[in-house]
Every structure is written in structure tokens, then in C-alpha cells.
mmCIF file of C-alpha atoms in Angstrom:
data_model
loop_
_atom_site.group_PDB
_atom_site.id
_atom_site.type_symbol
_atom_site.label_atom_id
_atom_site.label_comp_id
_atom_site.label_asym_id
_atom_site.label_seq_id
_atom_site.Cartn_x
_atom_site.Cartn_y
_atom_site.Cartn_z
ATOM 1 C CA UNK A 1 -26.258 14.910 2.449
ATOM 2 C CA UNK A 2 -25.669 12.147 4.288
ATOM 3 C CA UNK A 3 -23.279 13.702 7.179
ATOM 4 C CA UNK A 4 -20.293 11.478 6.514
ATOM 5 C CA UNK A 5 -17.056 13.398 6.454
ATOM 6 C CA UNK A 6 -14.779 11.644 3.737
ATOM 7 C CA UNK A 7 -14.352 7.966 3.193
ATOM 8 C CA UNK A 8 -14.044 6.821 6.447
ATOM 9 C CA UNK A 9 -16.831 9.279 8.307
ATOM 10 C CA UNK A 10 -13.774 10.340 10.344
ATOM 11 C CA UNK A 11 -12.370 13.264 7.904
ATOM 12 C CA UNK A 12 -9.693 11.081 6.282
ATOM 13 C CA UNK A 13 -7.528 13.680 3.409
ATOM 14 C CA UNK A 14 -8.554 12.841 0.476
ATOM 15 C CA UNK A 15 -5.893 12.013 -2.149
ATOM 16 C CA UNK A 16 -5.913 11.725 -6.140
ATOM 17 C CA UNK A 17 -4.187 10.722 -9.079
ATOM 18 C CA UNK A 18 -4.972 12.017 -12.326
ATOM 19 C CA UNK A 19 -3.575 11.227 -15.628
ATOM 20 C CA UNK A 20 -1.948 8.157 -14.869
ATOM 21 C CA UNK A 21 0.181 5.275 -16.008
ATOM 22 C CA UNK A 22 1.191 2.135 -14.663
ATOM 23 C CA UNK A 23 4.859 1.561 -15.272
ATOM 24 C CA UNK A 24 5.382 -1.049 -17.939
ATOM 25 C CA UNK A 25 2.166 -0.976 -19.465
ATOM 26 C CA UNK A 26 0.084 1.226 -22.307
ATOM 27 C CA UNK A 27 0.137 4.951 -21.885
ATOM 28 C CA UNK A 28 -2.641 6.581 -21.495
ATOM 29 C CA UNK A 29 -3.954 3.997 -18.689
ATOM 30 C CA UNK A 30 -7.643 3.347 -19.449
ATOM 31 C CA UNK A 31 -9.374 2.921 -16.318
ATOM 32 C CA UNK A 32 -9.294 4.035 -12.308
ATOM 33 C CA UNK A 33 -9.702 2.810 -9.054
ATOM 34 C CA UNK A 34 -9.191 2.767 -5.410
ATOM 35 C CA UNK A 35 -6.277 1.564 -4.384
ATOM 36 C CA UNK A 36 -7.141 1.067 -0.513
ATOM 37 C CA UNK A 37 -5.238 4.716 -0.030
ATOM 38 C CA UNK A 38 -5.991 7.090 -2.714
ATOM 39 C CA UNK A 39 -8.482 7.293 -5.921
ATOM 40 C CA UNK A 40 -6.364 6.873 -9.464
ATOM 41 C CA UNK A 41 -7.611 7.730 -13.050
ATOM 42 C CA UNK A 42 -6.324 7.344 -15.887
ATOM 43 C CA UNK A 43 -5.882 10.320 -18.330
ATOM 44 C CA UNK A 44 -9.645 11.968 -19.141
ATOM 45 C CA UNK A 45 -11.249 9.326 -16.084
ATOM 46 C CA UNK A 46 -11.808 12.103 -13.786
ATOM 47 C CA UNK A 47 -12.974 14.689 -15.802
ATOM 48 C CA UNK A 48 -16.711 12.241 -15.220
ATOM 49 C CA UNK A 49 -18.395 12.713 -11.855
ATOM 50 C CA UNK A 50 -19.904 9.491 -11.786
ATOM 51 C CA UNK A 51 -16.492 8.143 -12.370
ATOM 52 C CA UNK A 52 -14.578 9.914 -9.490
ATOM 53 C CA UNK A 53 -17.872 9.041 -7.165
ATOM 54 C CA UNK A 54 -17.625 5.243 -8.627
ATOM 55 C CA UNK A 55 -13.996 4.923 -7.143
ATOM 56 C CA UNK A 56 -14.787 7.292 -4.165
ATOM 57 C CA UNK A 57 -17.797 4.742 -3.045
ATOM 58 C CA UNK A 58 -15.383 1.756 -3.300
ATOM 59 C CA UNK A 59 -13.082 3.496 -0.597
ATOM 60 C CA UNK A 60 -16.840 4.173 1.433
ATOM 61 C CA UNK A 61 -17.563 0.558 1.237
ATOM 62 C CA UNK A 62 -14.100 -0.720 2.307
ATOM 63 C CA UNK A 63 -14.857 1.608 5.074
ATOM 64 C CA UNK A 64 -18.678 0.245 6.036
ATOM 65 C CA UNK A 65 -19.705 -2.637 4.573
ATOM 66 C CA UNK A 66 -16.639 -4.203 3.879
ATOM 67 C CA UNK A 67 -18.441 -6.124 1.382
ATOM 68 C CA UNK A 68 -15.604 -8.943 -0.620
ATOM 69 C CA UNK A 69 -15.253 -7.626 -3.545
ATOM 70 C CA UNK A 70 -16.072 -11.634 -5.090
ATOM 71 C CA UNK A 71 -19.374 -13.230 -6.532
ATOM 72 C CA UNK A 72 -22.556 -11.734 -5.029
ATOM 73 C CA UNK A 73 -21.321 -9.181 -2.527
ATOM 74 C CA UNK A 74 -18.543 -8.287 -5.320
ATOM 75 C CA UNK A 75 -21.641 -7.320 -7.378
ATOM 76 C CA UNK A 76 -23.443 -5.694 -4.640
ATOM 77 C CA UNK A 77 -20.059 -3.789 -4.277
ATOM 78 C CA UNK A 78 -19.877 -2.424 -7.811
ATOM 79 C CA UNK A 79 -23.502 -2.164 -7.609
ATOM 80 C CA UNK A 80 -23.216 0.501 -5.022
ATOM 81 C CA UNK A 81 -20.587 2.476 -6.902
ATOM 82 C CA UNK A 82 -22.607 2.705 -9.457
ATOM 83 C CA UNK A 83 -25.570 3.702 -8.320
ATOM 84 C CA UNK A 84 -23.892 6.296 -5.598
ATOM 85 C CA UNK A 85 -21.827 7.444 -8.632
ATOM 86 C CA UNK A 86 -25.424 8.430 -10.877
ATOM 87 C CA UNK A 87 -26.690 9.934 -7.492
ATOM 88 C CA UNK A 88 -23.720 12.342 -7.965
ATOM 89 C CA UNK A 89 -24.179 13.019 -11.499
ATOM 90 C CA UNK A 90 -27.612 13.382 -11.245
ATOM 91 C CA UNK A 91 -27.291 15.620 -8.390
ATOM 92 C CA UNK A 92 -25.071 18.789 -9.445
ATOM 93 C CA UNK A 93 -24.937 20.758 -12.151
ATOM 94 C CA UNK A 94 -21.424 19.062 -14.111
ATOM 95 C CA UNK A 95 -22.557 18.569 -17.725
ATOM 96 C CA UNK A 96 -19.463 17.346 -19.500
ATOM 97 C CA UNK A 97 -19.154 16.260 -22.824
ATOM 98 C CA UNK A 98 -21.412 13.054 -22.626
ATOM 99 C CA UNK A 99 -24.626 15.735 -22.166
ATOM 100 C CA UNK A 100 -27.694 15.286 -19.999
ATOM 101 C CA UNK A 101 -27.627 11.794 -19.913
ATOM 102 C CA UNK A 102 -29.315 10.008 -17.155
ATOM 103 C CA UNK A 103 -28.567 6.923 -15.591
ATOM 104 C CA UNK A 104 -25.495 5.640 -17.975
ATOM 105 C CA UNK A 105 -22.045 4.828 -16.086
ATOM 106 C CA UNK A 106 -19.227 7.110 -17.796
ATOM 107 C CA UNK A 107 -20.655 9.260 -20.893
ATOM 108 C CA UNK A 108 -18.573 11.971 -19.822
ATOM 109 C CA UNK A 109 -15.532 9.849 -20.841
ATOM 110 C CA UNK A 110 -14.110 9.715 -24.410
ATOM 111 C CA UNK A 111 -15.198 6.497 -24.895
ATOM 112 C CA UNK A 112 -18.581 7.106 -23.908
ATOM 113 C CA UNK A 113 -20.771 5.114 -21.963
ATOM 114 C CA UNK A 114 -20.048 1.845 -20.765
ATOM 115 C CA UNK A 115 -22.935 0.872 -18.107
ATOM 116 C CA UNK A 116 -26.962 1.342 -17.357
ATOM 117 C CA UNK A 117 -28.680 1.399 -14.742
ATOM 118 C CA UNK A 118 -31.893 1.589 -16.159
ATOM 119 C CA UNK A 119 -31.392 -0.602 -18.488
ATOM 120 C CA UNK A 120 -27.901 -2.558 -17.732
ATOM 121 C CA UNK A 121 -28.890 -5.457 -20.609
ATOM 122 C CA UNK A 122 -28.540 -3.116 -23.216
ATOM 123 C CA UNK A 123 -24.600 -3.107 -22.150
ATOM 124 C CA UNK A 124 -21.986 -5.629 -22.808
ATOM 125 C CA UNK A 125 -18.411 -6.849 -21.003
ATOM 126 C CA UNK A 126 -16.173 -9.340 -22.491
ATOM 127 C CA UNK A 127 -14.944 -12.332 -20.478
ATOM 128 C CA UNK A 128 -12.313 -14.204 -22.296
ATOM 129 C CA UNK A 129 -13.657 -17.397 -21.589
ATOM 130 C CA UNK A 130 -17.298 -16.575 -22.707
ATOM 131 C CA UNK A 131 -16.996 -13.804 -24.469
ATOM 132 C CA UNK A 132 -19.252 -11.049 -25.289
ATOM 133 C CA UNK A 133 -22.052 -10.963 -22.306
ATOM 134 C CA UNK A 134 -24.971 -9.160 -21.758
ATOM 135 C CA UNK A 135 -25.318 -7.148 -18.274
ATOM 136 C CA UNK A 136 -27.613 -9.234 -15.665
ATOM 137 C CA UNK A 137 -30.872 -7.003 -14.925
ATOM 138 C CA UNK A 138 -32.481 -9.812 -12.652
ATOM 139 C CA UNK A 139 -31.731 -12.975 -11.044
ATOM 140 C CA UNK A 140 -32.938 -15.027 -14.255
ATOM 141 C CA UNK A 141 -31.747 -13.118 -17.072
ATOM 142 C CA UNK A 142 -29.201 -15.023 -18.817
ATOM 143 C CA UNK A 143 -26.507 -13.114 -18.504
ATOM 144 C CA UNK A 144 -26.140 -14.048 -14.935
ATOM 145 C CA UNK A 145 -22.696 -14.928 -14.487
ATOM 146 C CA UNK A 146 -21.505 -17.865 -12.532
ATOM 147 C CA UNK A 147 -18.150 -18.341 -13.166
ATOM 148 C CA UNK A 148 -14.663 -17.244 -11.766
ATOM 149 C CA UNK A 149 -13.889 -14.625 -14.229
ATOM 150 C CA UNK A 150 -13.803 -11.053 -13.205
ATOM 151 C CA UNK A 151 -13.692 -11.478 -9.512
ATOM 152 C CA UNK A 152 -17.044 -14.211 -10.030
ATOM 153 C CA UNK A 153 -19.172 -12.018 -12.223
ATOM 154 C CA UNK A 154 -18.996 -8.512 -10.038
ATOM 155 C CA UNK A 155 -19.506 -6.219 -12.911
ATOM 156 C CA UNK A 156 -21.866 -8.651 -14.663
ATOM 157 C CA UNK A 157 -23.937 -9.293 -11.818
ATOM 158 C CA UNK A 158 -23.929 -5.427 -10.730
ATOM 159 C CA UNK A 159 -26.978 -4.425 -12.578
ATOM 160 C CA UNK A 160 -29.263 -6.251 -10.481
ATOM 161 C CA UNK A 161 -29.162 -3.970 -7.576
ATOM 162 C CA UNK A 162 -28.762 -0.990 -9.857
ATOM 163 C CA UNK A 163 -31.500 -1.718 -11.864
ATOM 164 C CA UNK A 164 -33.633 -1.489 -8.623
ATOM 165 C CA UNK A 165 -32.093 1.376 -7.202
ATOM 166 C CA UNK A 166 -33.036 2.858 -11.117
ATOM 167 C CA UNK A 167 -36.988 1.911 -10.633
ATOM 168 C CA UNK A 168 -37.261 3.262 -6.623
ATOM 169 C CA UNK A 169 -35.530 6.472 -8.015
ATOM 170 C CA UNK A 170 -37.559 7.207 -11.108
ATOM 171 C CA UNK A 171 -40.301 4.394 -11.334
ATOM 172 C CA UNK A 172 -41.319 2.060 -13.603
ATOM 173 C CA UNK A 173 -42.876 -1.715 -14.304
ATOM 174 C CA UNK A 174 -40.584 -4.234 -14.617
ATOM 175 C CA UNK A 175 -40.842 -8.204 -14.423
ATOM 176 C CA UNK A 176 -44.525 -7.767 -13.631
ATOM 177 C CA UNK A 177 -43.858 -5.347 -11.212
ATOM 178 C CA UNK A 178 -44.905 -1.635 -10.460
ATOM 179 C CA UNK A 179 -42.659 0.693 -8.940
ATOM 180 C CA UNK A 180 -44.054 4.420 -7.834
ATOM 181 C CA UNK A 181 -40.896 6.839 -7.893
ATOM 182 C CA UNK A 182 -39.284 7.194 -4.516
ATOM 183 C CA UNK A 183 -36.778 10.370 -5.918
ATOM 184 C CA UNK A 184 -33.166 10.656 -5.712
ATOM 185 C CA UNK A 185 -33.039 11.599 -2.100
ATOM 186 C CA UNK A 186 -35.363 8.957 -0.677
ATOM 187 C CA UNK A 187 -33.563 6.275 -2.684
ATOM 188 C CA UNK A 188 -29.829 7.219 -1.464
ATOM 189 C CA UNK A 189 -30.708 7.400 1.944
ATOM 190 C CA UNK A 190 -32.224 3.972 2.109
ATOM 191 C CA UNK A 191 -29.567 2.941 0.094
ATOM 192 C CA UNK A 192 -27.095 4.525 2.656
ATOM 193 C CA UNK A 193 -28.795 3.103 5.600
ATOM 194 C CA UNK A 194 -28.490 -0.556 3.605
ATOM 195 C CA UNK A 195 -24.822 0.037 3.203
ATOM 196 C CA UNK A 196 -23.429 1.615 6.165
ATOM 197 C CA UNK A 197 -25.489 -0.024 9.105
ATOM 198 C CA UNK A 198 -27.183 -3.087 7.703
ATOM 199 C CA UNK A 199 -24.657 -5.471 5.440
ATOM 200 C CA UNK A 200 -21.527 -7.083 6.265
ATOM 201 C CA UNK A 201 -18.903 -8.237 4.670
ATOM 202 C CA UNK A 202 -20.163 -11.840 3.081
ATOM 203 C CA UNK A 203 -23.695 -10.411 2.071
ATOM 204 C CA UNK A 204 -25.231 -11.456 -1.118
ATOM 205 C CA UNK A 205 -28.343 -10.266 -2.640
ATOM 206 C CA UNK A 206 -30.716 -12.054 -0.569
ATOM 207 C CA UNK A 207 -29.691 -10.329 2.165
ATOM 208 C CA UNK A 208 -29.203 -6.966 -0.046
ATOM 209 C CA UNK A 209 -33.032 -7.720 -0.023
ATOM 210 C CA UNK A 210 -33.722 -8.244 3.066
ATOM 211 C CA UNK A 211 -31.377 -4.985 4.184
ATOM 212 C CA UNK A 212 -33.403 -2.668 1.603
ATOM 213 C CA UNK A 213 -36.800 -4.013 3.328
ATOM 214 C CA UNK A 214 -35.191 -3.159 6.925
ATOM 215 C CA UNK A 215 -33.966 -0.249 5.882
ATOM 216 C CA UNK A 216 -36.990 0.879 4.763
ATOM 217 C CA UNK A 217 -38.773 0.018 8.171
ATOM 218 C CA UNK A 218 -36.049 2.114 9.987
ATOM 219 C CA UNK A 219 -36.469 5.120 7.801
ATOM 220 C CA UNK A 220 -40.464 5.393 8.114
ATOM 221 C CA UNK A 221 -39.268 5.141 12.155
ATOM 222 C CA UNK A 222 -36.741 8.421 11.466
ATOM 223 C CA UNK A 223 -39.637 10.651 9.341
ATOM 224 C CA UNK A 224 -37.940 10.097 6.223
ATOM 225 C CA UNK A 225 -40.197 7.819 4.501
ATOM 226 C CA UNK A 226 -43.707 6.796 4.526
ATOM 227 C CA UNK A 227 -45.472 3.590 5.117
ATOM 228 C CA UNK A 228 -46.723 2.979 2.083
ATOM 229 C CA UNK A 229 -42.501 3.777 0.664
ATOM 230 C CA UNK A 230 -42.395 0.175 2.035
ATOM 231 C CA UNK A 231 -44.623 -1.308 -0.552
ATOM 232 C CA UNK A 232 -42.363 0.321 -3.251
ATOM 233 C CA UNK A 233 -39.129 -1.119 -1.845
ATOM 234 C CA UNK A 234 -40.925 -4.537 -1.746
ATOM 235 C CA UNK A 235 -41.910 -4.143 -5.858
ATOM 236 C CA UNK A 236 -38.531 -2.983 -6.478
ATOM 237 C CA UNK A 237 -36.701 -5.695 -5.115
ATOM 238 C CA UNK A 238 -39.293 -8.523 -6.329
ATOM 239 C CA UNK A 239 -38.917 -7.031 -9.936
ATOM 240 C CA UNK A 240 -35.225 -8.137 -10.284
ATOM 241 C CA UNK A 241 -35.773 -11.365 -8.025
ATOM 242 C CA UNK A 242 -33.070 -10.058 -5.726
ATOM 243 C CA UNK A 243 -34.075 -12.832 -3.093
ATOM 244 C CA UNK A 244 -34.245 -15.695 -5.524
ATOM 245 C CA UNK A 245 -31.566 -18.175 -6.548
ATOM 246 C CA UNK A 246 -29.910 -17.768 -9.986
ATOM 247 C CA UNK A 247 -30.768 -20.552 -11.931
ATOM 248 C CA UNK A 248 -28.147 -20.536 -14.289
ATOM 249 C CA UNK A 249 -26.123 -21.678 -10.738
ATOM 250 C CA UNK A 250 -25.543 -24.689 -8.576
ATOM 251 C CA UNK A 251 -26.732 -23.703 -5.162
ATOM 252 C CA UNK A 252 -23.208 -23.591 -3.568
ATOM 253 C CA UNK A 253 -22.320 -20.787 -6.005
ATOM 254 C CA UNK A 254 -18.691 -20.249 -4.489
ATOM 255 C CA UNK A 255 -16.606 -23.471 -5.608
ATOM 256 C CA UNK A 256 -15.769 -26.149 -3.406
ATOM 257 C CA UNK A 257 -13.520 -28.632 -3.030
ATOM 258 C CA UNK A 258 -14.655 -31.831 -2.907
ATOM 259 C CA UNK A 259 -11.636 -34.206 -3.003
ATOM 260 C CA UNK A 260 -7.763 -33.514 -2.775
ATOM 261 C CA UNK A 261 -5.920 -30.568 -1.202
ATOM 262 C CA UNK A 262 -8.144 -27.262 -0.975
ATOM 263 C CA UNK A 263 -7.600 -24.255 -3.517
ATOM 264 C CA UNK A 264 -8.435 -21.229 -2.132
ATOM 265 C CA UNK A 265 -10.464 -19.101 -4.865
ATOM 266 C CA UNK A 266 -10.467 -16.094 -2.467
ATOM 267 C CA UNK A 267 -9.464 -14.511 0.591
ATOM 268 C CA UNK A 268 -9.648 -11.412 2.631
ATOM 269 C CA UNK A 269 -7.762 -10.707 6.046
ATOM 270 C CA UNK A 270 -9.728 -7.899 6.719
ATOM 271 C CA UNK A 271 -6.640 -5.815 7.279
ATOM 272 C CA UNK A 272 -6.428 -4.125 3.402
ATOM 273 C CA UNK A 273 -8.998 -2.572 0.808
ATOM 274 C CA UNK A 274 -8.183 -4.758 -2.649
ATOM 275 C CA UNK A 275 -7.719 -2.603 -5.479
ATOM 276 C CA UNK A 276 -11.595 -1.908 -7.248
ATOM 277 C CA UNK A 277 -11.468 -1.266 -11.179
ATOM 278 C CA UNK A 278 -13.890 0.645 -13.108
ATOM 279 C CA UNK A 279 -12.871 -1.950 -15.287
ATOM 280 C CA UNK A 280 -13.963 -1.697 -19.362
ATOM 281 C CA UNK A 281 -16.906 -2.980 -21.169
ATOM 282 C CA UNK A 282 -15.894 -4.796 -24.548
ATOM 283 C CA UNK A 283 -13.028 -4.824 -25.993
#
């Protein structure tokens, strides 16, 4: 749709593990990822197309973006798996075991779903240190995370963006806000023109924002929205107060050091993908 050939727009083979398990640990492995190479899954994990698009976007964004998969862009980064992996779903004619089920991350699996996008509250993850949480849907719901856990809140924090890319695909009111339905296709490709020309590496959601508004501007230039698709892009990311600070955080939300010898939280040469997790809801 998008004229990319493979991961890295340069027609890179594309490589897959199914059914497996790391050595040492529980067989059958419950989860997959990208491992900077190839896509893994775990027994049953790639019989879901949102799944195997999930893991497939990581490698995309390792590839574009290059967003750190850690606090805000980490959630913008398993944001964007997300949501490309329902555009998939939502887009062909697979209809596993999890039915017709729109906008829910994984239904296909045995385990069934484990992630919204229209709704991400109504999901959970467990953090050891707090617990069962509550998806984020906005800047100020109060399951925004702001802690170190799970990369600093990247799955938590995730439903932010894909609540919005949920109300410019099919509409809605939300947080005082209404948004007139954009469709699949209009949505991914400002979404693509966000990701792959517009964010770097350190980008958080105000500039996630900001890159949506732009690359709405760019795309009424190129024909493939109109004007007033502007307006809708603006409700959308108003509704879930993706320019606004999360209150539930100090302003510096990456810790620093303020006396004695640094600890680094966090870093990223640049020269290797991390390994991205599906990763589980509660356990």
C-alpha cells in the first residue's frame, strides 16, 4: 500500500521463527518479537495477523524512526505496532479463531485478547512493583505510567497514540472531543508519513503531535487528504492530550542524577535493533 519493499524499503529477506523456545526456559514460549534480524513466535503467536504485523512494524521502525524503545518514544514505538498490526487485520480477509473482532491486539491467540485500541483502559498489564494497571488512554488517565518498569511504561503508555489512531480511523467523541472517521487508508498513510519521514529517534508524544498535524499538512499537499482532514487530526490528538504533560510526572520524566557518580538508565549506540516483546498482559 504504502510502496515499501520489506523492513528496510530496500527488499531485505524476510526471516521467521515459529514455534519457539528459548533454551532454559518454559516450553511453549509465550510471546514473540523482533530480534533486530528475524521475527520469532512462540508456538500458536503467528497463527494472528496482527501479531506477525506487531513484530514486523518493530523491525519497520528500527528501520525509520529509530524511535528508543524507553519512556515516551518506547510507547510511541509499541504504539505503532499496534496500530499497523489492526491495519493488517482489519485489512484482509484472515478470520482466525478470535472472530471478527475489531480493534483488540491478539484474539486470534489462545489466550485471547490482550490489548484495545479503542478502548485500551478496559485492558490490564502487571508491573511487579505496582501491580495490576490499567492501560493509559490519555495523558491524564491514571494509569499513566512513570516509572522504570517495562522499559518506562512502553506498553502502558501505548494506548495513547492508539487510541487516536482508533478515533481518526472509525470516529468517535472522546475527552470532549469529536472525531469524523478518516477510514483505514487515510489513517495509515498519515500515520506512515508520521513514522517514516517525520520522527526521530528521541520523539515523545508532543512531538508525535506535532508530526500527525504536519503530516496531515503534507498529505492535503500530495491529494490524499482534504483540508478540512486537518481539523480531524487536530480533535484526535487533543482528545488524548497527546501534547500535554502527564501529571502523574515530574517534568524531567527520564531520571537524573543529581549527586554522585551517574547511572545510566538507558542507552542506544545506534548500531543494533533491541529485542521488542509483544510482551503479556496480567499474569
Amino acid at each position: 500500500l504504502h510502496g515499501r519493499d520489506s523492513w528496510d524499503g530496500a527488499g531485505a529477506t524476510i526471516v521467521a521463527t515459529t514455534r519457539y523456545c528459548a533454551p532454559g526456559e518454559d516450553c511453549p514460549y509465550e510471546n514473540a518479537f523482533w530480534n533486530g534480524e528475524q521475527l520469532v513466535f512462540g508456538e500458536g503467536y503467528a497463527l494472528a495477523d496482527d501479531v506477525v504485523a506487531h513484530e514486523f512494524s518493530h523491525a519497520v521502525t528500527g528501520h525509520t524512526s529509530h524511535l528508543f524503545y524507553y519512556m515516551q518514544s518506547g510507547a510511541i514505538n509499541e504504539a505503532f505496532s499496534d496500530i499497523w498490526g489492526e491495519f493488517v487485520d482489519l485489512s484482509n480477509s484472515y478470520d482466525g479463531s478470535g472472530g471478527p473482532v475489531r480493534w483488540l491486539v491478539g484474539e486470534d491467540l489462545s489466550g485471547g485478547a490482550m490489548r484495545s485500541l479503542s478502548d485500551p483502559s478496559a485492558y490490564q498489564y502487571y508491573l511487579p512493583e505496582v501491580g495490576v494497571q490499567a492501560y493509559a488512554d490519555s495523558m491524564t488517565h491514571p494509569g499513566y505510567y512513570c516509572g522504570t518498569s517495562d522499559n518506562g511504561g512502553v506498553h502502558l503508555n501505548s494506548g495513547i497514540a492508539a487510541k487516536a489512531a482508533y478515533l481518526l480511523s472509525d470516529g468517535g467523541t472522546f475527552n470532549g472531543y469529536t472525531v469524523a472517521p478518516l477510514g483505514i487508508s487515510a489513517t495509515s498513510a498519515l500515520f506512515y508519513e508520521a513514522q517514516t519521514q517525520l520522527l526521530t529517534s528521541g520523539a515523545g508524544y508532543a512531538d508525535l503531535s506535532d508530526a500527525l498535524i504536519q503530516a496531515a499538512n503534507n498529505l492535503v499537499l500530495d491529494g490524499v487528504l482534504a483540508s478540512a482532514d486537518i481539523t480531524q487530526v487536530q480533535h484526535a490528538v487533543a482528545a488524548v492530550e497527546m501534547d500535554e504533560q502527564p501529571p502523574a510526572c515530574a517534568v524531567a520524566e527520564a531520571p537524573v542524577c543529581t549527586t554522585g557518580l551517574p547511572l545510566d538508565a538507558f542507552s542506544d549506540d545506534l548500531e543494533a535493533v533491541s529485542y521488542t516483546h509483544l510482551t503479556l498482559p496480567t499474569k
